[in-house]
């Protein structure tokens, strides 16, 4: 099986930034908005003595779980950047060794 390596640094950065931005500007704010709406619903339009507080607690746990999952998305972005930087460093190291051995 032939091995080929090809990296497009600008595309890696673009996708990594897209992942970060999606979390920070879209996913987390929308989850916060949904949490606020659920809280308002359970405080004003779906009020049950025992069930509403239980639902709020469970929805809070759910929201926290989702936010934790979004950190994994940012983790992928960082991993992509680390791979790119490692390959850049390796490439530079090889070039430096080749250039120094030719003198």
XYZ file of N, CA, C and O in Angstrom:
412
model
N 0.843 -1.168 0.000
C 0.000 0.000 0.000
C 0.891 1.234 0.000
O 1.665 1.450 0.918
N 0.807 2.049 -1.038
C 1.650 3.240 -1.092
C 1.229 4.263 -0.049
O 0.059 4.416 0.240
N 2.196 4.940 0.496
C 1.926 5.981 1.494
C 2.131 7.341 0.840
O 3.171 7.605 0.256
N 1.144 8.174 0.941
C 1.222 9.533 0.413
C 0.838 10.497 1.518
O -0.099 10.249 2.261
N 1.575 11.569 1.572
C 1.260 12.599 2.555
C 1.038 13.902 1.810
O 1.857 14.292 0.979
N -0.051 14.522 2.120
C -0.367 15.818 1.519
C -1.128 16.631 2.551
O -2.127 16.164 3.095
N -0.633 17.808 2.822
C -1.312 18.702 3.749
C -1.496 20.050 3.087
O -0.580 20.564 2.446
N -2.655 20.595 3.246
C -2.917 21.961 2.803
C -3.116 22.782 4.067
O -4.179 22.732 4.693
N -2.066 23.481 4.440
C -2.069 24.183 5.725
C -3.231 25.158 5.843
O -3.867 25.247 6.891
N -3.517 25.870 4.782
C -4.595 26.862 4.860
C -5.949 26.179 5.081
O -6.801 26.707 5.801
N -6.136 25.003 4.494
C -7.400 24.287 4.678
C -7.502 23.709 6.094
O -8.570 23.733 6.706
N -6.399 23.241 6.620
C -6.385 22.738 8.003
C -6.740 23.868 8.963
O -7.567 23.699 9.860
N -6.142 25.033 8.753
C -6.444 26.193 9.605
C -7.894 26.615 9.448
O -8.569 26.926 10.427
N -8.383 26.624 8.198
C -9.768 27.049 7.945
C -10.756 26.148 8.667
O -11.661 26.626 9.370
N -10.571 24.849 8.544
C -11.489 23.904 9.181
C -11.356 23.968 10.699
O -12.359 23.934 11.421
N -10.147 24.073 11.200
C -9.945 24.178 12.646
C -10.628 25.424 13.197
O -11.295 25.371 14.231
N -10.467 26.534 12.492
C -11.127 27.775 12.917
C -12.643 27.646 12.831
O -13.362 28.151 13.697
N -13.129 26.976 11.785
C -14.564 26.752 11.631
C -15.118 25.951 12.809
O -16.174 26.274 13.356
N -14.396 24.918 13.211
C -14.837 24.116 14.357
C -14.883 24.962 15.625
O -15.870 24.927 16.368
N -13.816 25.715 15.871
C -13.785 26.579 17.056
C -14.926 27.591 17.036
O -15.627 27.783 18.027
N -15.104 28.241 15.909
C -16.141 29.257 15.769
C -17.536 28.653 15.923
O -18.418 29.259 16.541
N -17.735 27.477 15.357
C -19.041 26.814 15.468
C -19.409 26.578 16.923
O -20.557 26.774 17.325
N -18.430 26.171 17.705
C -18.685 25.936 19.127
C -18.976 27.253 19.835
O -19.985 27.394 20.522
N -18.083 28.224 19.658
C -18.146 29.465 20.426
C -19.277 30.397 20.002
O -19.862 31.084 20.838
N -19.578 30.422 18.701
C -20.540 31.409 18.210
C -21.897 30.820 17.847
O -22.850 31.577 17.659
N -21.987 29.504 17.727
C -23.260 28.907 17.329
C -23.772 27.908 18.350
O -24.844 28.101 18.931
N -23.022 26.850 18.589
C -23.537 25.761 19.421
C -23.801 26.175 20.864
O -24.905 25.985 21.375
N -22.796 26.715 21.534
C -22.961 27.074 22.946
C -24.015 28.174 23.122
O -24.894 28.042 23.984
N -23.988 29.239 22.314
C -25.047 30.240 22.478
C -26.453 29.675 22.249
O -27.392 30.052 22.964
N -26.608 28.788 21.278
C -27.933 28.201 21.026
C -28.349 27.301 22.192
O -29.529 27.270 22.568
N -27.404 26.583 22.779
C -27.731 25.756 23.952
C -28.138 26.629 25.131
O -29.086 26.295 25.853
N -27.432 27.741 25.306
C -27.790 28.670 26.383
C -29.181 29.251 26.147
O -29.977 29.381 27.079
N -29.464 29.582 24.901
C -30.778 30.125 24.560
C -31.871 29.084 24.840
O -32.917 29.416 25.417
N -31.622 27.858 24.437
C -32.605 26.791 24.686
C -32.794 26.572 26.184
O -33.926 26.397 26.658
N -31.714 26.621 26.940
C -31.797 26.439 28.401
C -32.651 27.542 29.018
O -33.495 27.283 29.888
N -32.450 28.764 28.585
C -33.244 29.882 29.084
C -34.724 29.684 28.763
O -35.593 29.909 29.621
N -35.010 29.253 27.546
C -36.395 29.014 27.147
C -37.037 27.896 27.976
O -38.191 28.008 28.402
N -36.296 26.830 28.208
C -36.822 25.726 29.029
C -37.060 26.205 30.454
O -38.102 25.901 31.054
N -36.115 26.953 31.003
C -36.297 27.492 32.357
C -37.545 28.366 32.433
O -38.335 28.250 33.380
N -37.720 29.226 31.443
C -38.902 30.095 31.412
C -40.181 29.270 31.308
O -41.173 29.572 31.984
N -40.162 28.268 30.460
C -41.326 27.389 30.321
C -41.683 26.749 31.652
O -42.845 26.766 32.080
N -40.673 26.204 32.317
C -40.923 25.488 33.568
C -41.240 26.431 34.732
O -41.802 26.008 35.739
N -40.911 27.707 34.579
C -41.235 28.696 35.613
C -42.599 29.352 35.399
O -43.200 29.851 36.351
N -43.078 29.344 34.144
C -44.289 30.114 33.863
C -45.422 29.347 33.201
O -46.583 29.612 33.472
N -45.117 28.410 32.314
C -46.179 27.796 31.502
C -46.334 26.291 31.728
O -47.321 25.710 31.283
N -45.381 25.697 32.388
C -45.465 24.267 32.703
C -44.998 24.098 34.144
O -43.902 23.620 34.421
N -45.818 24.572 35.031
C -45.448 24.627 36.440
C -46.128 23.486 37.190
O -47.351 23.446 37.310
N -45.306 22.573 37.646
C -45.767 21.457 38.475
C -44.876 21.439 39.714
O -43.652 21.576 39.612
N -45.467 21.270 40.849
C -44.752 21.411 42.123
C -43.475 20.580 42.183
O -42.417 21.094 42.545
N -43.544 19.335 41.837
C -42.372 18.462 41.945
C -41.695 18.211 40.595
O -40.469 18.105 40.514
N -42.496 18.107 39.565
C -41.942 17.749 38.253
C -41.124 18.872 37.617
O -40.068 18.616 37.018
N -41.587 20.102 37.732
C -40.873 21.206 37.092
C -39.446 21.360 37.614
O -38.504 21.447 36.814
N -39.223 21.364 38.935
C -37.844 21.447 39.424
C -37.004 20.243 38.980
O -35.822 20.398 38.648
N -37.615 19.063 38.958
C -36.882 17.866 38.513
C -36.502 17.995 37.038
O -35.376 17.664 36.647
N -37.430 18.489 36.228
C -37.140 18.692 34.811
C -36.040 19.731 34.607
O -35.151 19.558 33.767
N -36.087 20.808 35.388
C -35.041 21.830 35.286
C -33.675 21.257 35.635
O -32.688 21.517 34.945
N -33.610 20.479 36.689
C -32.348 19.865 37.101
C -31.813 18.942 36.013
O -30.622 18.984 35.671
N -32.679 18.117 35.464
C -32.251 17.191 34.425
C -31.836 17.924 33.144
O -30.876 17.537 32.488
N -32.557 18.993 32.807
C -32.193 19.754 31.605
C -30.856 20.463 31.807
O -30.059 20.574 30.872
N -30.614 20.915 33.016
C -29.318 21.538 33.334
C -28.192 20.525 33.135
O -27.157 20.841 32.546
N -28.390 19.318 33.627
C -27.375 18.261 33.441
C -27.178 17.961 31.960
O -26.048 17.768 31.498
N -28.272 17.911 31.215
C -28.218 17.659 29.786
C -27.427 18.760 29.071
O -26.554 18.479 28.246
N -27.715 20.009 29.398
C -27.015 21.136 28.787
C -25.530 21.084 29.108
O -24.681 21.302 28.234
N -25.198 20.776 30.347
C -23.795 20.660 30.741
C -23.111 19.555 29.945
O -21.979 19.726 29.475
N -23.786 18.449 29.778
C -23.241 17.336 28.998
C -22.985 17.747 27.550
O -21.945 17.411 26.971
N -23.922 18.464 26.968
C -23.746 18.939 25.594
C -22.564 19.899 25.485
O -21.774 19.832 24.538
N -22.444 20.792 26.448
C -21.332 21.739 26.418
C -20.000 21.016 26.562
O -19.019 21.385 25.913
N -19.969 19.997 27.401
C -18.751 19.193 27.520
C -18.411 18.538 26.182
O -17.238 18.467 25.790
N -19.426 18.072 25.476
C -19.213 17.452 24.170
C -18.663 18.462 23.162
O -17.833 18.110 22.314
N -19.092 19.711 23.260
C -18.583 20.708 22.323
C -17.092 20.950 22.530
O -16.388 21.313 21.585
N -16.613 20.735 23.733
C -15.169 20.857 23.979
C -14.404 19.814 23.175
O -13.267 20.047 22.772
N -15.024 18.677 22.935
C -14.394 17.649 22.100
C -14.241 18.141 20.666
O -13.262 17.815 19.996
N -15.196 18.919 20.197
C -15.100 19.492 18.855
C -13.879 20.405 18.781
O -13.083 20.344 17.840
N -13.723 21.238 19.798
C -12.553 22.115 19.836
C -11.267 21.302 19.965
O -10.224 21.689 19.443
N -11.369 20.152 20.640
C -10.221 19.263 20.756
C -9.771 18.734 19.404
O -8.566 18.604 19.141
N -10.734 18.429 18.541
C -10.382 18.001 17.189
C -9.661 19.118 16.444
O -8.661 18.870 15.756
N -10.154 20.321 16.570
C -9.514 21.454 15.907
C -8.062 21.580 16.364
O -7.155 21.770 15.537
N -7.850 21.458 17.645
C -6.490 21.561 18.180
C -5.624 20.396 17.710
O -4.449 20.568 17.387
N -6.202 19.217 17.656
C -5.458 18.051 17.186
C -5.033 18.243 15.724
O -3.899 17.930 15.358
N -5.927 18.774 14.897
C -5.582 19.032 13.499
C -4.419 20.017 13.409
O -3.488 19.841 12.610
N -4.453 21.052 14.236
C -3.361 22.036 14.233
C -2.051 21.399 14.701
O -0.981 21.697 14.153
N -2.128 20.546 15.705
C -0.914 19.898 16.201
C -0.302 18.982 15.140
O 0.924 18.933 14.987
N -1.147 18.245 14.423
C -0.646 17.397 13.340
C 0.052 18.261 12.302
O 1.174 17.959 11.862
N -0.594 19.346 11.894
C -0.018 20.250 10.902
C 1.333 20.781 11.377
O 2.322 20.751 10.637
N 1.381 21.248 12.617
C 2.628 21.809 13.139
C 3.716 20.757 13.270
O 4.885 21.036 13.000
N 3.351 19.551 13.646
C 4.332 18.466 13.736
C 4.923 18.142 12.368
O 6.131 17.939 12.233
N 4.070 18.101 11.360
C 4.550 17.818 10.006
C 5.423 18.967 9.505
O 6.469 18.737 8.888
N 5.022 20.201 9.775
C 5.850 21.351 9.390
C 7.231 21.252 10.033
O 8.252 21.463 9.367
N 7.252 20.943 11.323
C 8.529 20.835 12.044
C 9.378 19.698 11.482
O 10.592 19.848 11.303
N 8.745 18.564 11.201
C 9.467 17.421 10.645
C 10.041 17.783 9.283
O 11.201 17.494 8.980
N 9.241 18.417 8.454
C 9.688 18.818 7.120
C 10.877 19.759 7.210
O 11.873 19.611 6.487
N 10.782 20.733 8.111
C 11.889 21.680 8.288
C 13.133 20.975 8.795
O 14.244 21.245 8.330
N 12.968 20.051 9.722
C 14.096 19.297 10.274
C 14.798 18.483 9.183
O 16.027 18.478 9.094
N 14.022 17.816 8.356
C 14.606 17.036 7.261
C 15.351 17.958 6.302
O 16.486 17.669 5.899
N 14.725 19.066 5.928
C 15.376 20.016 5.019
C 16.672 20.547 5.608
O 17.688 20.638 4.914
N 16.666 20.876 6.892
C 17.875 21.364 7.553
C 18.986 20.321 7.525
O 20.142 20.638 7.245
N 18.640 19.060 7.772
C 19.647 17.983 7.766
C 20.189 17.746 6.371
O 21.385 17.551 6.194
N 19.312 17.775 5.388
C 19.761 17.598 3.995
C 20.688 18.733 3.597
O 21.750 18.511 3.013
N 20.284 19.952 3.913
C 21.106 21.113 3.543
C 22.433 21.134 4.269
O 23.453 21.537 3.697
N 22.475 20.704 5.510
C 23.736 20.728 6.259
C 24.663 19.597 5.841
O 25.877 19.726 5.951
N 24.140 18.494 5.341
C 24.996 17.384 4.933
C 25.623 17.623 3.562
O 26.591 16.980 3.200
N 25.086 18.547 2.817
C 25.610 18.840 1.489
C 26.772 19.821 1.500
O 27.333 20.149 0.489
N 27.156 20.293 2.654
C 28.229 21.297 2.728
C 29.550 20.686 3.019
O 29.821 19.748 3.597
